[in-house]
C-alpha atoms as a PDB file:
ATOM      1  CA  MET A   1      77.379  44.088 116.654  1.00  0.00           C
ATOM      2  CA  GLU A   2      75.165  42.675 119.419  1.00  0.00           C
ATOM      3  CA  ASN A   3      75.187  46.087 121.154  1.00  0.00           C
ATOM      4  CA  LEU A   4      73.686  47.679 118.029  1.00  0.00           C
ATOM      5  CA  LEU A   5      70.790  45.224 117.790  1.00  0.00           C
ATOM      6  CA  PRO A   6      68.489  46.709 120.500  1.00  0.00           C
ATOM      7  CA  PRO A   7      68.683  50.314 119.158  1.00  0.00           C
ATOM      8  CA  LEU A   8      68.077  49.004 115.641  1.00  0.00           C
ATOM      9  CA  LEU A   9      64.988  47.093 116.756  1.00  0.00           C
ATOM     10  CA  ILE A  10      63.686  50.195 118.562  1.00  0.00           C
ATOM     11  CA  LEU A  11      64.244  52.314 115.440  1.00  0.00           C
ATOM     12  CA  LEU A  12      62.368  49.809 113.280  1.00  0.00           C
ATOM     13  CA  ALA A  13      59.478  49.712 115.740  1.00  0.00           C
ATOM     14  CA  VAL A  14      59.217  53.517 115.801  1.00  0.00           C
ATOM     15  CA  ALA A  15      59.277  53.633 111.985  1.00  0.00           C
ATOM     16  CA  ALA A  16      56.494  51.035 111.801  1.00  0.00           C
ATOM     17  CA  VAL A  17      54.338  53.013 114.251  1.00  0.00           C
ATOM     18  CA  VAL A  18      54.843  56.223 112.244  1.00  0.00           C
ATOM     19  CA  VAL A  19      53.829  54.485 108.994  1.00  0.00           C
ATOM     20  CA  ILE A  20      50.709  53.035 110.642  1.00  0.00           C
ATOM     21  CA  LEU A  21      49.701  56.428 112.061  1.00  0.00           C
ATOM     22  CA  ILE A  22      50.160  58.100 108.670  1.00  0.00           C
ATOM     23  CA  ARG A  23      47.991  55.476 106.958  1.00  0.00           C
ATOM     24  CA  LEU A  24      45.277  55.729 109.613  1.00  0.00           C
ATOM     25  CA  GLY A  25      45.268  59.517 109.312  1.00  0.00           C
ATOM     26  CA  SER A  26      44.985  59.297 105.537  1.00  0.00           C
ATOM     27  CA  ARG A  27      42.049  56.864 105.810  1.00  0.00           C
ATOM     28  CA  ARG A  28      40.228  59.083 108.319  1.00  0.00           C
ATOM     29  CA  ASN A  29      40.865  62.088 106.090  1.00  0.00           C
ATOM     30  CA  ARG A  30      39.446  60.296 103.036  1.00  0.00           C
ATOM     31  CA  ALA A  31      36.457  58.999 105.050  1.00  0.00           C
ATOM     32  CA  SER A  32      35.697  62.555 106.188  1.00  0.00           C
ATOM     33  CA  LEU A  33      35.848  63.787 102.586  1.00  0.00           C
ATOM     34  CA  ASP A  34      33.588  60.975 101.320  1.00  0.00           C
ATOM     35  CA  THR A  35      31.048  61.718 104.067  1.00  0.00           C
ATOM     36  CA  ALA A  36      31.030  65.427 103.192  1.00  0.00           C
ATOM     37  CA  ILE A  37      30.633  64.818  99.450  1.00  0.00           C
ATOM     38  CA  ALA A  38      27.771  62.404 100.150  1.00  0.00           C
ATOM     39  CA  GLY A  39      25.838  65.375 101.545  1.00  0.00           C
ATOM     40  CA  GLY A  40      25.320  66.565  97.958  1.00  0.00           C
ATOM     41  CA  PRO A  41      23.844  69.954  96.984  1.00  0.00           C
ATOM     42  CA  GLU A  42      22.125  70.329 100.369  1.00  0.00           C
ATOM     43  CA  ALA A  43      25.470  70.207 102.175  1.00  0.00           C
ATOM     44  CA  ALA A  44      26.941  72.640  99.633  1.00  0.00           C
ATOM     45  CA  ALA A  45      24.036  75.037 100.203  1.00  0.00           C
ATOM     46  CA  ALA A  46      24.579  74.847 103.972  1.00  0.00           C
ATOM     47  CA  ALA A  47      28.301  75.605 103.492  1.00  0.00           C
ATOM     48  CA  SER A  48      27.461  78.542 101.217  1.00  0.00           C
ATOM     49  CA  ALA A  49      24.915  79.927 103.696  1.00  0.00           C
ATOM     50  CA  ARG A  50      27.691  80.573 106.233  1.00  0.00           C
ATOM     51  CA  LEU A  51      29.339  83.136 103.927  1.00  0.00           C
ATOM     52  CA  THR A  52      28.733  86.808 103.303  1.00  0.00           C
ATOM     53  CA  GLU A  53      28.405  88.012  99.725  1.00  0.00           C
ATOM     54  CA  ASP A  54      32.017  89.261  99.602  1.00  0.00           C
ATOM     55  CA  GLU A  55      33.329  86.003 101.095  1.00  0.00           C
ATOM     56  CA  HIS A  56      31.191  83.994  98.655  1.00  0.00           C
ATOM     57  CA  GLN A  57      32.557  85.926  95.666  1.00  0.00           C
ATOM     58  CA  ALA A  58      36.154  85.684  96.913  1.00  0.00           C
ATOM     59  CA  ILE A  59      35.991  81.912  97.385  1.00  0.00           C
ATOM     60  CA  TYR A  60      34.413  81.251  93.982  1.00  0.00           C
ATOM     61  CA  SER A  61      36.959  83.553  92.335  1.00  0.00           C
ATOM     62  CA  LEU A  62      39.766  81.465  93.858  1.00  0.00           C
ATOM     63  CA  ILE A  63      38.037  78.194  92.894  1.00  0.00           C
ATOM     64  CA  ALA A  64      37.637  79.389  89.287  1.00  0.00           C
ATOM     65  CA  ARG A  65      41.373  80.117  89.113  1.00  0.00           C
ATOM     66  CA  GLY A  66      42.289  76.709  90.537  1.00  0.00           C
ATOM     67  CA  LEU A  67      43.538  78.189  93.855  1.00  0.00           C
ATOM     68  CA  ALA A  68      41.933  75.605  96.137  1.00  0.00           C
ATOM     69  CA  VAL A  69      44.339  76.107  99.060  1.00  0.00           C
ATOM     70  CA  GLN A  70      43.676  79.857  99.183  1.00  0.00           C
ATOM     71  CA  ALA A  71      39.914  79.210  98.967  1.00  0.00           C
ATOM     72  CA  ILE A  72      40.164  76.840 101.955  1.00  0.00           C
ATOM     73  CA  ALA A  73      42.091  79.466 103.920  1.00  0.00           C
ATOM     74  CA  VAL A  74      39.464  82.151 103.167  1.00  0.00           C
ATOM     75  CA  TYR A  75      36.585  79.830 104.153  1.00  0.00           C
ATOM     76  CA  ARG A  76      38.361  78.788 107.337  1.00  0.00           C
ATOM     77  CA  GLN A  77      38.954  82.400 108.372  1.00  0.00           C
ATOM     78  CA  ALA A  78      35.411  83.475 107.452  1.00  0.00           C
ATOM     79  CA  THR A  79      33.638  80.676 109.356  1.00  0.00           C
ATOM     80  CA  ALA A  80      36.179  79.763 112.089  1.00  0.00           C
ATOM     81  CA  SER A  81      36.082  76.174 110.786  1.00  0.00           C
ATOM     82  CA  SER A  82      38.726  73.499 111.223  1.00  0.00           C
ATOM     83  CA  LEU A  83      41.079  72.773 108.334  1.00  0.00           C
ATOM     84  CA  ILE A  84      39.288  69.542 107.402  1.00  0.00           C
ATOM     85  CA  GLU A  85      35.839  71.143 107.664  1.00  0.00           C
ATOM     86  CA  ALA A  86      36.936  74.088 105.494  1.00  0.00           C
ATOM     87  CA  ARG A  87      38.483  71.757 102.917  1.00  0.00           C
ATOM     88  CA  ASN A  88      35.302  69.678 102.716  1.00  0.00           C
ATOM     89  CA  ALA A  89      33.178  72.825 102.363  1.00  0.00           C
ATOM     90  CA  VAL A  90      35.302  74.199  99.504  1.00  0.00           C
ATOM     91  CA  LEU A  91      35.190  70.860  97.676  1.00  0.00           C
ATOM     92  CA  LEU A  92      31.392  70.819  98.069  1.00  0.00           C
ATOM     93  CA  LEU A  93      31.132  74.380  96.727  1.00  0.00           C
ATOM     94  CA  GLU A  94      33.340  73.415  93.795  1.00  0.00           C
ATOM     95  CA  ARG A  95      31.388  70.247  92.955  1.00  0.00           C
ATOM     96  CA  TYR A  96      27.929  71.770  93.528  1.00  0.00           C
ATOM     97  CA  PRO A  97      28.208  75.508  92.641  1.00  0.00           C
ATOM     98  CA  GLN A  98      25.925  77.696  94.765  1.00  0.00           C
ATOM     99  CA  PRO A  99      24.680  81.225  93.981  1.00  0.00           C
ATOM    100  CA  PHE A 100      24.700  83.718  96.833  1.00  0.00           C
ATOM    101  CA  ARG A 101      21.274  83.558  98.483  1.00  0.00           C
ATOM    102  CA  GLY A 102      21.472  86.556 100.824  1.00  0.00           C
ATOM    103  CA  ARG A 103      20.822  87.077 104.526  1.00  0.00           C
ATOM    104  CA  ALA A 104      17.230  85.774 104.417  1.00  0.00           C
ATOM    105  CA  ALA A 105      18.347  82.415 103.025  1.00  0.00           C
ATOM    106  CA  ARG A 106      21.073  82.141 105.659  1.00  0.00           C
ATOM    107  CA  GLU A 107      18.573  82.848 108.421  1.00  0.00           C
ATOM    108  CA  ALA A 108      16.162  80.286 106.956  1.00  0.00           C
ATOM    109  CA  THR A 109      18.954  77.699 106.845  1.00  0.00           C
ATOM    110  CA  ARG A 110      19.931  78.508 110.433  1.00  0.00           C
ATOM    111  CA  ASN A 111      16.314  78.236 111.591  1.00  0.00           C
ATOM    112  CA  ALA A 112      15.966  74.888 109.803  1.00  0.00           C
ATOM    113  CA  GLU A 113      19.118  73.593 111.498  1.00  0.00           C
ATOM    114  CA  GLN A 114      17.856  74.743 114.903  1.00  0.00           C
ATOM    115  CA  ALA A 115      14.484  73.090 114.260  1.00  0.00           C
ATOM    116  CA  THR A 116      16.224  69.858 113.306  1.00  0.00           C
ATOM    117  CA  GLU A 117      18.317  69.918 116.483  1.00  0.00           C
ATOM    118  CA  ALA A 118      15.234  70.620 118.592  1.00  0.00           C
ATOM    119  CA  ALA A 119      13.337  67.746 116.958  1.00  0.00           C
ATOM    120  CA  ALA A 120      16.244  65.401 117.634  1.00  0.00           C
ATOM    121  CA  THR A 121      16.076  66.133 121.377  1.00  0.00           C
ATOM    122  CA  THR A 122      12.347  65.379 121.652  1.00  0.00           C
ATOM    123  CA  SER A 123      10.176  62.386 120.864  1.00  0.00           C
ATOM    124  CA  GLU A 124       7.886  64.354 118.545  1.00  0.00           C
ATOM    125  CA  PRO A 125       7.934  63.174 114.906  1.00  0.00           C
ATOM    126  CA  ALA A 126       9.534  65.479 112.373  1.00  0.00           C
ATOM    127  CA  ALA A 127       7.294  67.478 110.045  1.00  0.00           C
ATOM    128  CA  PRO A 128       6.627  65.742 106.697  1.00  0.00           C
ATOM    129  CA  ALA A 129       8.711  66.917 103.785  1.00  0.00           C
ATOM    130  CA  ALA A 130       7.141  68.833 100.924  1.00  0.00           C
ATOM    131  CA  ASP A 131       5.965  66.855  97.908  1.00  0.00           C
ATOM    132  CA  HIS A 132       8.489  68.545  95.669  1.00  0.00           C
ATOM    133  CA  GLU A 133      11.322  71.014  95.934  1.00  0.00           C
ATOM    134  CA  PRO A 134      11.659  74.139  93.763  1.00  0.00           C
ATOM    135  CA  PRO A 135      14.368  73.892  91.113  1.00  0.00           C
ATOM    136  CA  ALA A 136      17.767  75.148  92.225  1.00  0.00           C
ATOM    137  CA  PRO A 137      18.889  78.475  90.693  1.00  0.00           C
ATOM    138  CA  ALA A 138      21.412  78.312  87.911  1.00  0.00           C
ATOM    139  CA  ALA A 139      25.000  78.089  89.167  1.00  0.00           C
ATOM    140  CA  PRO A 140      27.265  81.131  88.553  1.00  0.00           C
ATOM    141  CA  GLU A 141      29.675  80.721  85.723  1.00  0.00           C
ATOM    142  CA  PRO A 142      33.355  81.127  86.714  1.00  0.00           C
ATOM    143  CA  PRO A 143      35.335  83.850  84.895  1.00  0.00           C
ATOM    144  CA  ALA A 144      37.117  82.642  81.775  1.00  0.00           C
ATOM    145  CA  ASP A 145      40.880  82.207  82.035  1.00  0.00           C
ATOM    146  CA  VAL A 146      43.065  84.346  79.776  1.00  0.00           C
ATOM    147  CA  VAL A 147      45.303  82.178  77.606  1.00  0.00           C
ATOM    148  CA  PRO A 148      48.294  83.832  75.839  1.00  0.00           C
ATOM    149  CA  SER A 149      48.134  83.728  72.067  1.00  0.00           C
ATOM    150  CA  ALA A 150      50.318  81.488  69.946  1.00  0.00           C
ATOM    151  CA  GLU A 151      52.083  84.591  68.571  1.00  0.00           C
ATOM    152  CA  ALA A 152      53.019  85.778  72.072  1.00  0.00           C
ATOM    153  CA  THR A 153      54.398  82.437  73.235  1.00  0.00           C
ATOM    154  CA  GLY A 154      55.698  81.022  69.974  1.00  0.00           C
ATOM    155  CA  ARG A 155      53.738  77.808  70.725  1.00  0.00           C
ATOM    156  CA  ASP A 156      50.418  76.471  69.465  1.00  0.00           C
ATOM    157  CA  PRO A 157      48.446  75.162  72.515  1.00  0.00           C
ATOM    158  CA  GLU A 158      45.793  73.496  70.346  1.00  0.00           C
ATOM    159  CA  ALA A 159      48.383  71.604  68.319  1.00  0.00           C
ATOM    160  CA  GLU A 160      50.176  70.516  71.502  1.00  0.00           C
ATOM    161  CA  ALA A 161      46.902  69.292  73.042  1.00  0.00           C
ATOM    162  CA  GLU A 162      46.362  66.898  70.128  1.00  0.00           C
ATOM    163  CA  THR A 163      49.781  65.308  70.658  1.00  0.00           C
ATOM    164  CA  ARG A 164      49.289  64.630  74.367  1.00  0.00           C
ATOM    165  CA  PRO A 165      48.310  61.125  75.560  1.00  0.00           C
ATOM    166  CA  ALA A 166      44.602  60.711  76.273  1.00  0.00           C
ATOM    167  CA  SER A 167      45.222  60.413  80.042  1.00  0.00           C
ATOM    168  CA  ALA A 168      47.020  63.775  80.037  1.00  0.00           C
ATOM    169  CA  ARG A 169      44.352  65.726  78.144  1.00  0.00           C
ATOM    170  CA  PRO A 170      41.830  67.774  80.177  1.00  0.00           C
ATOM    171  CA  ALA A 171      38.209  66.659  80.243  1.00  0.00           C
ATOM    172  CA  ALA A 172      35.812  68.339  77.845  1.00  0.00           C
ATOM    173  CA  ASN A 173      34.124  70.370  80.635  1.00  0.00           C
ATOM    174  CA  GLU A 174      37.337  71.060  82.557  1.00  0.00           C
ATOM    175  CA  PRO A 175      38.513  74.728  82.482  1.00  0.00           C
ATOM    176  CA  ARG A 176      41.904  75.098  80.838  1.00  0.00           C
ATOM    177  CA  PRO A 177      44.515  76.827  83.009  1.00  0.00           C
ATOM    178  CA  PRO A 178      46.340  79.882  81.613  1.00  0.00           C
ATOM    179  CA  ARG A 179      49.693  79.412  79.914  1.00  0.00           C
ATOM    180  CA  PHE A 180      52.717  81.524  80.753  1.00  0.00           C
ATOM    181  CA  PRO A 181      55.390  82.710  78.290  1.00  0.00           C
ATOM    182  CA  TYR A 182      57.976  80.492  80.013  1.00  0.00           C
ATOM    183  CA  ARG A 183      58.340  76.857  81.074  1.00  0.00           C
ATOM    184  CA  TYR A 184      58.473  76.208  84.808  1.00  0.00           C
ATOM    185  CA  ARG A 185      60.624  73.278  85.987  1.00  0.00           C
ATOM    186  CA  ALA A 186      59.659  71.334  89.123  1.00  0.00           C
ATOM    187  CA  ILE A 187      62.100  68.668  90.357  1.00  0.00           C
ATOM    188  CA  VAL A 188      61.554  66.226  93.228  1.00  0.00           C
ATOM    189  CA  SER A 189      63.745  63.404  94.540  1.00  0.00           C
ATOM    190  CA  ASP A 190      63.836  60.924  97.404  1.00  0.00           C
ATOM    191  CA  GLY A 191      67.534  60.131  96.995  1.00  0.00           C
ATOM    192  CA  ARG A 192      66.925  57.077  94.829  1.00  0.00           C
ATOM    193  CA  GLN A 193      64.597  58.504  92.198  1.00  0.00           C
ATOM    194  CA  THR A 194      64.415  61.965  90.656  1.00  0.00           C
ATOM    195  CA  LEU A 195      61.396  63.191  88.661  1.00  0.00           C
ATOM    196  CA  GLU A 196      60.967  66.430  86.745  1.00  0.00           C
ATOM    197  CA  VAL A 197      57.937  68.241  85.328  1.00  0.00           C
ATOM    198  CA  ALA A 198      58.371  71.149  82.907  1.00  0.00           C
ATOM    199  CA  SER A 199      55.255  73.098  81.921  1.00  0.00           C
ATOM    200  CA  ASN A 200      54.223  76.590  80.867  1.00  0.00           C
ATOM    201  CA  MET A 201      51.044  76.182  82.971  1.00  0.00           C
ATOM    202  CA  LEU A 202      53.000  76.074  86.280  1.00  0.00           C
ATOM    203  CA  ASN A 203      54.503  78.795  88.447  1.00  0.00           C
ATOM    204  CA  ASP A 204      55.690  79.128  92.052  1.00  0.00           C
ATOM    205  CA  GLU A 205      52.180  79.829  93.389  1.00  0.00           C
ATOM    206  CA  ILE A 206      50.494  76.874  91.691  1.00  0.00           C
ATOM    207  CA  TYR A 207      53.349  74.501  92.571  1.00  0.00           C
ATOM    208  CA  GLY A 208      53.124  75.687  96.190  1.00  0.00           C
ATOM    209  CA  GLU A 209      49.422  74.773  96.251  1.00  0.00           C
ATOM    210  CA  ILE A 210      50.211  71.303  94.905  1.00  0.00           C
ATOM    211  CA  LYS A 211      52.805  70.773  97.642  1.00  0.00           C
ATOM    212  CA  ALA A 212      50.400  72.066 100.304  1.00  0.00           C
ATOM    213  CA  LEU A 213      47.677  69.619  99.206  1.00  0.00           C
ATOM    214  CA  ALA A 214      50.171  66.754  99.318  1.00  0.00           C
ATOM    215  CA  GLN A 215      51.342  67.767 102.799  1.00  0.00           C
ATOM    216  CA  ILE A 216      47.816  67.767 104.279  1.00  0.00           C
ATOM    217  CA  GLY A 217      47.203  64.277 102.912  1.00  0.00           C
ATOM    218  CA  ASP A 218      45.287  65.084  99.713  1.00  0.00           C
ATOM    219  CA  ALA A 219      47.685  63.266  97.388  1.00  0.00           C
ATOM    220  CA  GLU A 220      44.991  62.513  94.797  1.00  0.00           C
ATOM    221  CA  ASP A 221      43.838  66.156  94.644  1.00  0.00           C
ATOM    222  CA  ALA A 222      47.466  67.262  94.339  1.00  0.00           C
ATOM    223  CA  ALA A 223      48.043  64.796  91.479  1.00  0.00           C
ATOM    224  CA  GLN A 224      44.895  65.952  89.662  1.00  0.00           C
ATOM    225  CA  MET A 225      45.978  69.586  89.996  1.00  0.00           C
ATOM    226  CA  LEU A 226      49.481  68.780  88.701  1.00  0.00           C
ATOM    227  CA  ARG A 227      47.989  66.934  85.722  1.00  0.00           C
ATOM    228  CA  ARG A 228      45.747  69.911  84.871  1.00  0.00           C
ATOM    229  CA  HIS A 229      48.747  72.243  84.865  1.00  0.00           C
ATOM    230  CA  SER A 230      51.114  70.056  82.829  1.00  0.00           C
ATOM    231  CA  ASP A 231      51.276  67.684  79.872  1.00  0.00           C
ATOM    232  CA  ILE A 232      51.853  64.521  81.933  1.00  0.00           C
ATOM    233  CA  SER A 233      49.457  61.660  82.601  1.00  0.00           C
ATOM    234  CA  ILE A 234      47.637  61.159  85.904  1.00  0.00           C
ATOM    235  CA  ASP A 235      49.872  58.165  86.737  1.00  0.00           C
ATOM    236  CA  GLU A 236      52.996  60.283  86.207  1.00  0.00           C
ATOM    237  CA  ALA A 237      51.462  63.039  88.342  1.00  0.00           C
ATOM    238  CA  ARG A 238      50.736  60.557  91.153  1.00  0.00           C
ATOM    239  CA  ALA A 239      54.318  59.269  91.034  1.00  0.00           C
ATOM    240  CA  PHE A 240      55.618  62.858  91.239  1.00  0.00           C
ATOM    241  CA  VAL A 241      53.329  63.773  94.164  1.00  0.00           C
ATOM    242  CA  ALA A 242      54.364  60.609  96.026  1.00  0.00           C
ATOM    243  CA  LEU A 243      57.918  62.015  96.257  1.00  0.00           C
ATOM    244  CA  LEU A 244      56.827  65.421  97.638  1.00  0.00           C
END
């Protein structure tokens, strides 16, 4: 028994270090996201200015369909950004929708960034800001999702929505995901607890995105996405994501 004590202590120490590193990484990840979101519409406009028209349309098409992971991948490939930078940019574009402004706007943004960098390296004061800014153009409306009819599925989505708990219902301005003519079952377990979610708003692709968000440390985003595509509450979604 005494011979087993040193290896056991080493194993416990390694486990503690791993847990600490995971928590520190999660905090840095969340701090990076908070800093990016604090940039507001200006940061979203700068992220949009790095895209061509086709890339801009592709990313907003994926965002409108709830495919955040694919949108991050497209932005990362288009701009050669890091994973965290691409994720922050897509979240900014989703929160502050930006119309495509064309090559002239991108060049103006680039020139402004270069002027800011040049001013930072000299002692000359920066030029005063304009008294007022022109109003931002109207944001593009995402394409409407196609929802199967009650006759095709044998279910009444509106009647089911009324019976859900308040924490499981989508917000008034939240786009409703499409419903499929079958119920998808997702099961997760850690050996001591097993949870299951069955929903006709889930499929392999959407569930894969939820798992990918959880694996890169975005547990809250994964839980919110699972709640939008099921009839469970946000607390139940968080408990499910915690086991992924």
